[in-house]
Amino acid sequence: MEAAAAVSSSSSSVTPPQWNIDRPFLTGHFHQEEKGLAESKANSVVVDICLESDKPIGCYNASLQELIVIDDILSALTGIDGRYISIKKVDSEESYSFHVAGSMDLALQESAKRIFPLCKSYLLINEFVESRSQFKSGLVNHAFAAALRALLLDYQAMVAQLEHQFRLGRFSIQGLWFYCQPMMGSMQALSIVIKKASACNFVGSAVLNLLQSQAKLMAGNYLVRSLLEKMIDSANSAYLGILERWVYEGVIDDPHDEFFIAENKSLKKESLTQDYDAMYWRQRYSLKDDIPSFLANSAETILTTGKYLNVMRECGHTVQVPALENSKLISFGSNDHYLECIKSAYDFASGELLKLMKDKYDLIGKLRSIKHYLLLDQGDFLVHFMDIARDELAKTPNEISVEKLQSLLDIALRSTAAAADPLHEDVTCSMDTCSLLKRLSTLKDLQSGDTIAETEEPVSITGVETFSVNYKAQWPLSLVISKKALTKYQLIFRFLFHCKHVHRQLCAAWQVHQGARARDMHGTAISTSSILCRNMLKFINSLLHYLTFEVLEPNWHVMHNKLENSKSIDEVIQYHDFFIEKCLKECSLLSPILLKKLEKLKLVCLQYASAAQWLMNSIEVPEDDSPSFESCKTLLKLRKPSKKPNSPTQESSVIQCVLKFEREFTSELQSLRPILSSRAQAEPYLTHLAQLILGVGMDQQM
């Protein structure tokens, strides 16, 4: 650090000191006079004055008082008490006060008081440097304190030069004030920063923001603003080291907790496959409130860049951001070079992670496999599974052996076209303990505005209502195919699976009717039951057609095209989550009122299908002309077939039972009509479902 130059001996040629912006942070440049002239006059001024320590300064004449005051001020400029100027620290205000002898000449007192703010600024800065040089203060404060220490060394050199010139008798107290003025603004600006930083115990980003705001306030003073910018550059140097490791390596090296990105080490990546509400991706790394102002617009980009690099690092993938020309983050000055470096690092990390997920971990293939098995895109394995697992699925959830179901599922997968898919081994079976409606009501993030009365759990719930399949998704695919995403897929699967089950049962009932016709068993009962069975089949076929071809397939293709053109893994997660949410909504799973109606209709279809096999047999019924609906079900399900041929009384009783099924089915279908009609106006995706299902009711009425 350069020391200040000596004060010129010629008063007529003295010019105000100018700031040295390039090398020393401040100090006045004084005119250097020839050495010979200084030595010739060195003895002409009496500097060492013999004073009595207890004698008031007012006892001396004005000229001598001036010399004494200058000597005391020079001491005060470095924080040392003088003979007649004392310094006291005000603890309550974290400041300093200066006291002068009351007998001092009033003009000298006023001149001295003008210089006291500079002395005070020096003391505050010096104290800050000492306190912020400790380890606990953090890297930014260390760098800031180091820059201030260099500034104080230059300041002390300047004071030494002033004292030297004073000993040679070169200037008066007015001259001292003249040379102190240029330093006053800068030192006071720094002292303001230091007071705020000390009062609030600022560290890291807060210190940088404080310096930035003070520099903006001093925009009209070029010298002060330049000094503050030098301080910002020095304080930034430590911060840049932390930032570079994050955007180039995905590592937070922040021993003092100064960085604006927080790491929550308690969140593990394994939670993505175990916890429905896992917050790993959103909260493992997150932004703090205190962000450096010059990085505020790039904060999200910086956060995402490091997150991507961190994922690749945890996959064992070598991460090396390609170096740009002058890629080191040196300064956040007026140029935008640091923004270019951050943007380059983000583009690399984003592209590299997306390539890794698509190529090495086959993300698109995994999603397509989930579509096959959970959205029943390829249902041949399901048909075989439903055949061989029929008896097991008919049990209650507590009685079902999951191991046996898994074995049957494996058999179905290996004996159908799914065997050619290498990913079929990732499919496993799972059993829930409650109905679909109940499960949807427990997932708070899927709650809609619809409110319905609390539904009671069916007493005889079976494996058909609770069976589902699971899919193994390991890291890093679990970022996209998380526990939450798989749970939503399973909700759709359970709805589709139950619809398929209803369809199979109705098809079986239809075959019974066809068999009866083949045996020339004609009659009103068979015709009536056949029409009802046909309408129920049309209803369930319409529902399955809507779910498959109006909802799942179109939305899948839209998502697939977006995934192919995505630029980052965050976009992939966004598109995938949007796809699942849209499918849930359009499948009516997020509308409890509509879903409850559909479930009721399916239940009526199942009850009819399970009873229809007895319609072709002779049934002895009580001679009651109006059997109850429940008694009809009981008779149709439990009574053994009679060996006697059908009688008109028996056929009449069967017709009445069938008509009661028909009335209940029609009633539920009609109650669905206003719900679909009203909702189709606000939710256009229900238009096709309304047309298909309401068409069933019209056919039935005809």
XYZ file of C-alpha atoms in Angstrom:
702
model
C 0.000 0.000 0.000
C 1.339 3.344 -0.979
C 1.858 5.900 1.759
C 0.679 9.461 1.361
C 3.076 12.009 -0.069
C 4.478 14.822 1.971
C 2.813 18.191 2.299
C 4.180 20.910 0.027
C 6.169 23.711 1.645
C 4.805 26.339 -0.644
C 1.434 27.469 0.607
C 0.652 29.207 -2.670
C 1.054 25.989 -4.642
C -0.854 23.705 -2.278
C -3.823 22.043 -3.983
C -6.605 20.090 -2.346
C -5.830 16.414 -1.986
C -7.359 14.039 -4.541
C -8.492 10.408 -3.964
C -6.321 7.635 -5.274
C -8.971 5.284 -6.639
C -6.743 2.723 -8.337
C -4.338 1.610 -5.659
C -4.784 3.107 -2.196
C -8.446 3.331 -1.255
C -7.951 6.877 -0.063
C -5.324 9.409 1.055
C -4.630 12.867 -0.110
C -1.814 13.410 -2.575
C 0.397 16.120 -1.212
C 3.130 17.946 -3.075
C 6.527 16.549 -2.287
C 9.083 19.247 -1.654
C 12.805 18.918 -2.077
C 14.622 17.210 0.749
C 17.179 19.938 1.132
C 14.577 22.614 1.692
C 12.833 20.494 4.384
C 16.098 19.936 6.264
C 17.024 23.613 6.129
C 13.820 24.593 7.889
C 13.551 21.628 10.242
C 14.977 23.472 13.160
C 13.176 26.733 12.523
C 10.013 25.650 14.296
C 9.847 24.719 17.929
C 7.734 21.545 18.126
C 8.675 20.247 21.502
C 6.990 22.662 23.829
C 7.595 22.455 27.468
C 4.179 22.504 29.105
C 3.064 22.084 32.620
C 0.647 19.133 32.767
C -1.787 20.795 35.144
C -1.801 24.201 33.554
C -4.975 25.145 31.616
C -4.551 25.714 27.901
C -6.076 29.131 28.260
C -2.886 30.284 30.013
C -1.059 30.169 26.707
C -1.273 32.708 23.948
C -3.288 31.978 20.794
C -0.296 30.929 18.654
C 0.910 28.420 21.212
C -2.616 27.147 21.791
C -2.916 26.452 18.069
C 0.246 24.331 18.089
C -0.998 22.413 21.121
C -4.443 21.828 19.542
C -2.925 20.618 16.244
C -0.729 18.187 18.154
C -3.755 16.890 20.112
C -5.860 16.566 16.940
C -3.134 14.534 15.243
C -3.226 12.191 18.227
C -7.041 12.058 18.156
C -6.937 11.134 14.451
C -5.384 7.822 15.490
C -7.562 7.348 18.563
C -5.149 8.632 21.209
C -6.052 11.126 23.950
C -4.259 14.465 23.760
C -3.317 16.944 26.514
C -6.506 18.962 26.222
C -8.655 16.748 23.959
C -10.006 13.544 25.511
C -11.890 10.627 23.949
C -14.605 8.670 25.735
C -16.629 5.696 24.480
C -20.379 5.929 24.845
C -21.359 2.341 25.553
C -25.091 2.902 25.272
C -24.737 4.222 21.735
C -21.719 2.206 20.592
C -20.073 5.508 19.717
C -17.393 7.962 20.883
C -17.482 11.497 22.283
C -14.724 14.116 22.232
C -14.153 16.686 24.966
C -11.994 19.805 24.767
C -10.707 21.961 27.582
C -13.137 24.719 28.412
C -10.402 27.402 28.531
C -9.379 26.705 24.936
C -9.777 29.533 22.480
C -13.324 29.374 21.039
C -12.118 29.629 17.448
C -9.750 26.720 18.020
C -12.536 24.730 19.663
C -14.758 25.152 16.615
C -11.929 24.228 14.272
C -11.178 21.097 16.287
C -14.831 20.040 16.403
C -14.986 20.098 12.624
C -12.314 17.392 12.501
C -13.756 15.216 15.290
C -16.165 13.306 12.930
C -13.130 12.014 11.051
C -11.529 10.898 14.306
C -14.772 9.218 15.324
C -15.047 7.414 11.982
C -11.524 6.096 12.379
C -12.267 4.714 15.826
C -15.467 3.004 14.667
C -13.782 1.453 11.645
C -10.823 0.296 13.683
C -13.089 -1.309 16.271
C -15.104 -3.021 13.534
C -11.933 -4.406 11.947
C -10.822 -5.911 15.251
C -14.203 -7.466 16.038
C -14.932 -8.793 12.538
C -11.571 -10.428 12.100
C -12.612 -13.239 14.405
C -13.421 -16.677 12.965
C -17.107 -16.587 13.904
C -17.746 -13.412 11.870
C -17.750 -15.246 8.535
C -15.824 -15.026 5.287
C -17.542 -11.913 3.941
C -16.828 -9.963 7.128
C -13.247 -11.259 7.068
C -12.758 -9.957 3.528
C -14.464 -6.670 4.336
C -12.338 -6.231 7.476
C -9.171 -6.976 5.495
C -10.047 -4.253 2.988
C -10.772 -1.828 5.841
C -7.475 -2.722 7.488
C -5.607 -1.835 4.288
C -7.562 1.408 4.188
C -6.591 2.234 7.785
C -2.934 1.571 7.075
C -3.083 4.094 4.283
C -4.975 6.481 6.567
C -2.349 6.128 9.317
C 0.427 6.759 6.803
C -1.348 9.947 5.777
C -1.639 11.053 9.444
C 2.065 10.368 9.898
C 2.867 12.575 6.925
C 0.669 15.324 8.324
C 2.429 15.076 11.657
C 5.792 15.248 9.917
C 4.778 18.394 8.079
C 3.435 19.855 11.320
C 6.773 19.265 13.044
C 8.358 21.197 10.244
C 5.903 24.032 10.824
C 4.302 23.812 7.407
C 0.612 24.438 8.174
C -1.821 25.849 10.672
C -5.015 24.321 12.026
C -6.806 25.612 8.925
C -4.282 23.755 6.790
C -4.942 20.591 8.777
C -8.674 20.974 8.144
C -7.939 21.591 4.472
C -6.143 18.267 4.108
C -8.679 16.321 6.204
C -11.740 17.372 4.232
C -11.335 14.944 1.270
C -11.284 11.977 3.662
C -14.273 13.080 5.644
C -17.051 11.911 3.275
C -15.595 8.472 2.621
C -14.810 7.731 6.249
C -18.257 8.861 7.335
C -19.928 6.739 4.638
C -17.979 3.709 5.856
C -18.797 4.464 9.465
C -22.519 4.513 8.611
C -22.198 1.061 7.026
C -20.249 -0.199 10.008
C -22.757 1.118 12.548
C -25.619 -0.661 10.799
C -23.641 -3.859 10.330
C -22.601 -3.884 13.978
C -26.033 -3.000 15.339
C -27.751 -5.795 13.380
C -24.800 -8.193 13.488
C -24.886 -8.589 9.714
C -23.052 -11.418 7.996
C -22.806 -12.702 4.438
C -25.448 -11.395 2.056
C -26.646 -8.744 4.495
C -23.218 -7.075 4.515
C -23.080 -7.064 0.720
C -26.578 -5.602 0.448
C -25.709 -2.924 2.977
C -22.640 -1.883 0.996
C -24.680 -1.897 -2.220
C -27.402 0.312 -0.790
C -24.869 2.775 0.638
C -23.078 2.947 -2.723
C -26.369 3.815 -4.431
C -26.997 6.585 -1.921
C -23.585 8.044 -2.783
C -24.192 7.937 -6.531
C -23.624 11.713 -6.742
C -20.205 11.544 -5.075
C -17.854 9.755 -7.451
C -14.970 9.423 -5.017
C -17.047 7.976 -2.160
C -18.979 5.676 -4.491
C -15.753 4.384 -6.017
C -14.371 3.636 -2.570
C -17.525 1.738 -1.597
C -17.393 -0.236 -4.855
C -13.821 -1.227 -3.991
C -15.086 -2.446 -0.645
C -17.878 -4.386 -2.352
C -15.386 -6.069 -4.673
C -13.235 -7.085 -1.735
C -16.164 -8.418 0.300
C -17.523 -10.229 -2.767
C -14.316 -12.176 -3.271
C -15.118 -14.531 -0.396
C -18.746 -14.901 -1.466
C -17.754 -15.754 -5.019
C -15.763 -18.739 -3.840
C -18.917 -20.250 -2.293
C -20.985 -19.388 -5.373
C -18.455 -20.885 -7.802
C -18.440 -24.261 -6.042
C -22.238 -24.331 -6.122
C -22.773 -23.436 -9.800
C -19.768 -25.442 -11.044
C -19.845 -28.471 -8.715
C -23.211 -28.521 -6.933
C -21.534 -28.341 -3.513
C -22.274 -25.881 -0.707
C -18.990 -24.989 0.994
C -20.372 -22.563 3.554
C -18.862 -23.071 7.021
C -20.357 -19.838 8.386
C -23.873 -20.183 6.949
C -23.549 -17.063 4.798
C -24.695 -18.382 1.415
C -28.216 -17.517 0.282
C -29.000 -21.183 -0.398
C -29.871 -23.338 2.611
C -29.293 -27.093 2.757
C -31.601 -29.302 4.806
C -29.538 -32.441 5.366
C -32.363 -34.161 7.242
C -34.231 -34.650 3.934
C -32.994 -37.785 2.187
C -33.570 -38.779 -1.418
C -35.004 -42.110 -0.254
C -38.068 -40.233 1.040
C -39.198 -39.710 -2.564
C -40.180 -43.386 -2.804
C -41.463 -43.715 0.760
C -43.309 -40.546 1.707
C -46.369 -39.207 -0.129
C -45.605 -35.684 1.084
C -41.846 -35.874 0.488
C -40.349 -32.384 0.213
C -36.886 -33.436 -0.914
C -36.793 -31.746 -4.295
C -38.355 -28.502 -3.079
C -36.764 -28.171 0.334
C -33.488 -30.095 0.361
C -32.017 -26.933 -1.141
C -33.966 -23.700 -0.834
C -33.492 -19.945 -1.053
C -33.103 -17.905 2.089
C -34.799 -14.541 2.514
C -31.509 -12.637 2.525
C -30.277 -12.732 -1.092
C -27.584 -10.358 -2.432
C -29.397 -7.675 -4.394
C -27.190 -8.096 -7.473
C -28.047 -11.824 -7.558
C -31.777 -11.484 -6.848
C -32.834 -11.896 -10.490
C -30.558 -14.929 -10.936
C -31.240 -16.594 -7.579
C -33.640 -19.237 -8.929
C -31.278 -20.064 -11.790
C -28.356 -20.415 -9.376
C -30.401 -22.626 -7.049
C -31.558 -24.883 -9.892
C -28.086 -25.166 -11.404
C -26.579 -26.477 -8.192
C -29.511 -28.846 -7.631
C -29.025 -30.408 -11.056
C -25.289 -30.826 -10.515
C -25.931 -32.310 -7.092
C -28.295 -34.934 -8.552
C -25.680 -36.002 -11.088
C -23.032 -36.140 -8.394
C -25.217 -38.399 -6.252
C -25.703 -40.668 -9.278
C -21.946 -41.132 -9.495
C -21.870 -39.153 -12.739
C -18.743 -37.079 -13.262
C -19.699 -33.435 -13.341
C -17.451 -30.942 -15.044
C -18.911 -27.674 -16.247
C -17.044 -26.683 -19.429
C -14.932 -23.593 -18.804
C -15.730 -20.439 -20.712
C -13.124 -17.851 -21.514
C -12.568 -16.097 -18.190
C -15.230 -18.251 -16.512
C -14.066 -17.363 -13.006
C -16.541 -15.161 -11.161
C -14.241 -12.287 -10.312
C -16.451 -9.284 -9.865
C -20.057 -8.172 -9.958
C -19.277 -4.818 -11.440
C -21.239 -2.957 -14.057
C -20.610 -5.673 -16.675
C -22.791 -8.762 -16.993
C -20.014 -11.322 -17.340
C -20.992 -13.125 -14.153
C -24.541 -13.531 -15.509
C -23.136 -15.151 -18.641
C -21.131 -17.587 -16.500
C -24.189 -18.505 -14.437
C -26.335 -18.936 -17.555
C -23.693 -21.138 -19.162
C -23.451 -23.319 -16.049
C -27.247 -23.645 -15.903
C -27.533 -24.638 -19.569
C -24.866 -27.302 -19.118
C -26.302 -28.732 -15.891
C -29.855 -28.748 -17.236
C -28.973 -30.420 -20.517
C -26.609 -32.933 -18.940
C -29.079 -34.087 -16.287
C -31.924 -34.374 -18.790
C -29.691 -36.396 -21.101
C -28.681 -38.633 -18.208
C -32.313 -39.246 -17.209
C -33.487 -39.970 -20.752
C -30.544 -41.990 -22.029
C -28.992 -43.836 -19.117
C -32.101 -44.224 -16.938
C -34.656 -44.394 -19.794
C -37.180 -42.026 -18.260
C -39.555 -42.070 -21.247
C -39.445 -45.872 -21.329
C -40.298 -46.044 -17.630
C -43.260 -43.718 -18.068
C -44.447 -45.749 -21.045
C -44.177 -48.898 -18.925
C -46.281 -47.246 -16.201
C -48.852 -46.420 -18.869
C -48.972 -50.102 -19.869
C -49.430 -51.500 -16.369
C -51.095 -48.801 -14.276
C -53.203 -47.132 -16.944
C -53.994 -50.518 -18.535
C -52.705 -49.541 -21.959
C -51.900 -53.228 -22.602
C -54.546 -55.179 -20.746
C -53.880 -58.768 -21.866
C -51.976 -59.532 -18.678
C -54.869 -58.099 -16.676
C -57.418 -60.429 -18.291
C -55.294 -63.430 -17.436
C -54.655 -62.146 -13.927
C -58.339 -61.557 -13.227
C -59.060 -65.132 -14.324
C -56.457 -66.837 -12.138
C -56.814 -64.457 -9.147
C -60.624 -64.414 -9.080
C -60.976 -66.480 -5.920
C -58.278 -64.570 -4.047
C -59.689 -61.171 -5.004
C -63.129 -62.215 -3.785
C -61.821 -62.297 -0.208
C -61.721 -59.353 2.187
C -58.475 -57.339 2.317
C -57.512 -58.867 5.672
C -57.877 -62.395 4.311
C -55.957 -61.866 1.093
C -52.401 -63.154 0.838
C -50.345 -60.449 -0.873
C -47.585 -62.998 -1.553
C -50.031 -65.238 -3.386
C -51.370 -62.310 -5.392
C -47.820 -61.322 -6.303
C -47.139 -64.853 -7.489
C -50.291 -64.834 -9.611
C -49.387 -61.420 -11.011
C -45.936 -62.701 -11.975
C -47.527 -65.663 -13.739
C -49.854 -63.347 -15.652
C -46.981 -61.078 -16.662
C -44.750 -63.937 -17.813
C -47.431 -65.760 -19.746
C -48.673 -62.805 -21.804
C -47.191 -60.237 -24.155
C -45.838 -58.363 -21.128
C -43.093 -61.014 -20.867
C -41.313 -59.337 -23.778
C -41.085 -56.109 -21.787
C -37.853 -56.061 -19.698
C -39.481 -53.576 -17.316
C -42.317 -55.892 -16.274
C -40.230 -57.027 -13.308
C -40.661 -53.569 -11.791
C -44.394 -54.203 -11.375
C -45.549 -55.437 -7.974
C -48.971 -55.836 -6.391
C -50.302 -53.900 -3.421
C -53.482 -53.933 -1.343
C -55.221 -50.982 0.222
C -57.404 -51.280 3.290
C -60.228 -48.951 2.279
C -62.406 -48.097 -0.695
C -61.426 -45.679 -3.442
C -63.725 -42.927 -2.153
C -62.320 -43.269 1.343
C -58.739 -43.135 0.100
C -59.402 -40.039 -1.969
C -60.868 -38.301 1.064
C -57.656 -38.880 3.037
C -55.396 -37.192 0.466
C -55.619 -33.515 1.379
C -53.894 -32.233 -1.752
C -56.637 -33.828 -3.868
C -59.524 -32.211 -2.041
C -61.892 -30.252 -4.265
C -64.626 -27.756 -3.558
C -67.297 -30.453 -3.657
C -68.758 -31.347 -0.290
C -70.741 -34.520 0.301
C -71.931 -36.301 3.358
C -69.438 -38.653 4.930
C -69.737 -41.965 3.118
C -69.808 -45.138 5.106
C -67.274 -47.786 4.217
C -68.919 -50.786 2.476
C -69.311 -53.679 4.890
C -68.300 -56.364 2.407
C -65.397 -54.663 0.651
C -63.269 -57.174 -1.275
C -59.916 -57.333 -2.974
C -61.493 -56.224 -6.239
C -62.109 -52.779 -4.714
C -58.727 -52.522 -2.961
C -56.286 -54.240 -5.353
C -53.651 -52.131 -7.091
C -50.197 -52.460 -8.593
C -47.034 -50.656 -7.643
C -43.998 -49.730 -9.707
C -40.362 -49.620 -8.659
C -38.680 -46.312 -9.455
C -35.145 -45.833 -8.176
C -33.085 -42.664 -7.842
C -32.901 -40.390 -9.823
C -36.128 -41.431 -11.599
C -37.888 -41.022 -8.259
C -37.627 -37.260 -8.797
C -40.303 -37.679 -11.473
C -41.927 -40.976 -10.496
C -42.240 -40.210 -6.806
C -44.432 -41.805 -4.164
C -47.006 -39.064 -4.686
C -47.066 -39.598 -8.452
C -47.371 -43.382 -8.081
C -50.180 -43.008 -5.542
C -52.132 -40.933 -8.046
C -51.458 -43.497 -10.771
C -52.793 -46.174 -8.408
C -56.017 -44.230 -7.850
C -56.620 -44.197 -11.597
C -55.682 -47.895 -11.809
C -58.158 -48.864 -9.088
C -60.965 -47.018 -10.850
C -60.121 -48.619 -14.201
C -59.615 -52.060 -12.650
C -63.011 -51.978 -10.981
C -64.662 -50.813 -14.211
C -62.994 -53.749 -15.998
C -64.287 -56.087 -13.296
C -67.843 -54.771 -13.699
C -67.520 -55.166 -17.464
C -66.394 -58.796 -17.096
C -69.270 -59.606 -14.772
C -71.819 -58.071 -17.124
C -70.280 -59.899 -20.073
C -70.679 -63.128 -18.145
C -74.331 -62.281 -17.506
C -74.798 -61.483 -21.189
C -73.369 -64.851 -22.136
C -75.916 -66.503 -19.852
C -78.692 -64.745 -21.731
C -77.221 -65.744 -25.077
C -77.031 -69.330 -23.876
C -80.679 -69.225 -22.882
C -81.648 -67.975 -26.305
C -79.608 -70.729 -27.902
C -81.725 -73.224 -25.975
C -84.903 -71.518 -27.234
C -85.755 -70.321 -23.755
C -87.879 -67.400 -24.761
C -90.079 -65.377 -22.493
C -90.818 -61.969 -21.077
C -88.384 -62.417 -18.168
C -85.461 -63.252 -20.435
C -86.250 -60.367 -22.798
C -86.583 -57.868 -19.996
C -83.375 -59.028 -18.329
C -81.546 -59.053 -21.654
C -82.465 -55.434 -22.360
C -81.327 -54.390 -18.899
C -78.051 -56.267 -19.293
C -77.475 -54.627 -22.673
C -78.054 -51.146 -21.210
C -75.716 -51.821 -18.309
C -73.066 -53.037 -20.715
C -73.496 -49.925 -22.823
C -73.090 -47.786 -19.720
C -69.871 -49.457 -18.566
C -68.498 -49.565 -22.127
C -69.223 -45.869 -22.535
C -67.473 -45.141 -19.260
C -64.414 -47.219 -20.202
C -64.320 -45.672 -23.668
C -64.398 -42.188 -22.162
C -61.678 -42.968 -19.602
C -59.385 -44.624 -22.121
C -59.860 -42.760 -25.383
C -61.160 -39.384 -24.231
C -58.919 -38.866 -21.203
C -55.843 -41.062 -20.840
C -54.682 -41.443 -24.456
C -54.994 -37.798 -25.575
C -53.413 -36.466 -22.398
C -50.592 -39.000 -22.629
C -49.706 -37.928 -26.166
C -49.729 -34.268 -25.159
C -47.406 -35.004 -22.237
C -45.148 -37.216 -24.356
C -44.641 -34.478 -26.949
C -43.852 -31.961 -24.218
C -41.346 -34.314 -22.593
C -39.563 -34.795 -25.898
C -39.100 -31.033 -26.209
C -38.413 -30.274 -22.543
C -35.273 -28.358 -21.632
C -34.856 -29.274 -17.961
C -35.853 -31.870 -15.416
C -38.064 -29.296 -13.687
C -40.067 -28.992 -16.887
C -40.337 -32.789 -17.011
C -41.649 -32.879 -13.430
C -44.084 -30.067 -14.191
C -45.451 -31.711 -17.361
C -45.723 -35.116 -15.675
C -47.496 -33.767 -12.588
C -49.860 -31.772 -14.782
C -50.662 -34.928 -16.787
C -51.561 -36.922 -13.663
C -53.626 -34.103 -12.169
C -55.502 -33.619 -15.438
C -56.223 -37.347 -15.718
C -57.476 -37.489 -12.135
C -59.749 -34.536 -12.734
C -61.130 -35.688 -16.076
C -61.652 -39.232 -14.744
C -63.991 -37.617 -12.178
C -61.812 -38.792 -9.291
C -61.561 -35.247 -7.950
C -65.324 -34.788 -7.973
C -66.732 -36.751 -5.006
C -70.359 -36.144 -6.002
C -69.893 -37.440 -9.530
C -67.627 -40.293 -8.462
C -70.094 -41.445 -5.830
C -72.829 -41.628 -8.467
C -70.635 -43.657 -10.805
C -69.680 -46.012 -7.993
C -73.345 -46.510 -7.138
C -74.169 -47.338 -10.759
C -71.331 -49.859 -10.885
C -72.576 -51.439 -7.667
C -76.068 -51.915 -9.142
C -74.509 -53.484 -12.233
C -72.489 -55.893 -10.089
C -75.500 -56.867 -8.019
C -77.507 -57.566 -11.134
C -74.677 -59.477 -12.829
C -74.139 -61.690 -9.801
C -77.864 -62.519 -9.723
C -78.475 -62.826 -13.466
C -77.041 -66.358 -13.694
C -80.091 -67.623 -11.770
C -82.566 -66.006 -14.103
C -82.307 -68.833 -16.577
C -83.233 -71.453 -13.947
C -86.533 -72.308 -12.373
C -86.968 -70.415 -9.112
C -89.608 -71.019 -6.547
C -90.722 -67.697 -5.169
C -93.379 -66.847 -2.609
C -96.753 -66.078 -4.097
C -96.434 -62.504 -2.942
C -97.384 -60.287 -5.860
C -94.911 -57.589 -4.858
C -91.645 -59.064 -3.535
C -89.212 -56.637 -1.983
C -86.058 -55.610 -3.852
C -83.782 -57.235 -1.272
C -85.775 -60.462 -1.341
C -85.382 -60.542 -5.110
C -81.622 -60.294 -4.757
C -81.619 -63.034 -2.159
C -83.743 -65.329 -4.271
C -81.713 -64.728 -7.385
C -78.432 -65.290 -5.624
C -79.101 -68.075 -3.105
C -82.028 -70.258 -4.142
C -81.051 -73.493 -5.833
C -82.546 -74.049 -9.287
C -85.747 -76.065 -9.372
C -85.970 -79.171 -11.469
C -89.501 -78.266 -12.504
C -90.123 -76.325 -15.692
C -90.826 -72.636 -15.444
C -94.342 -71.655 -14.450
C -96.112 -68.361 -15.131
C -95.935 -67.520 -11.435
C -92.200 -68.065 -11.313
C -91.599 -66.006 -14.469
C -93.744 -63.188 -13.081
C -91.692 -63.099 -9.895
C -88.445 -63.057 -11.865
C -89.747 -60.208 -14.020
C -90.613 -58.203 -10.927
C -87.088 -58.706 -9.540
C -85.524 -57.672 -12.855
C -87.774 -54.638 -13.049
C -86.665 -53.568 -9.591
C -83.025 -53.770 -10.742
C -84.028 -51.790 -13.810
C -85.817 -49.132 -11.774
C -82.824 -48.686 -9.478
C -80.396 -48.498 -12.401
C -82.627 -46.037 -14.237
C -83.080 -43.928 -11.122
C -79.347 -43.650 -10.539
C -78.754 -42.916 -14.201
C -81.391 -40.206 -14.232
C -79.934 -38.607 -11.094
C -76.590 -38.490 -12.901
C -78.108 -36.594 -15.836
C -78.414 -33.116 -14.175
C -74.991 -33.451 -12.541
C -73.255 -34.164 -15.851
C -75.298 -31.591 -17.766
C -74.497 -28.783 -15.344
C -70.835 -29.679 -14.953
C -70.274 -30.108 -18.683
C -70.856 -26.385 -19.166
C -68.069 -25.397 -16.785
C -65.868 -28.432 -17.500
C -65.992 -29.163 -21.245
C -64.127 -32.459 -20.914
C -67.313 -33.972 -19.424
C -69.296 -33.236 -22.589
C -68.445 -36.561 -24.230
C -69.116 -38.505 -21.046
C -72.470 -36.768 -20.693
C -73.402 -37.584 -24.294
C -72.377 -41.225 -23.962
C -74.004 -41.941 -20.598
C -77.123 -39.880 -21.146
C -77.526 -41.779 -24.399
C -77.796 -44.947 -22.341
C -80.737 -43.512 -20.473
C -82.477 -42.525 -23.714
C -82.077 -46.026 -25.123
C -83.468 -47.455 -21.943
C -86.482 -45.196 -22.053
C -87.204 -46.298 -25.613
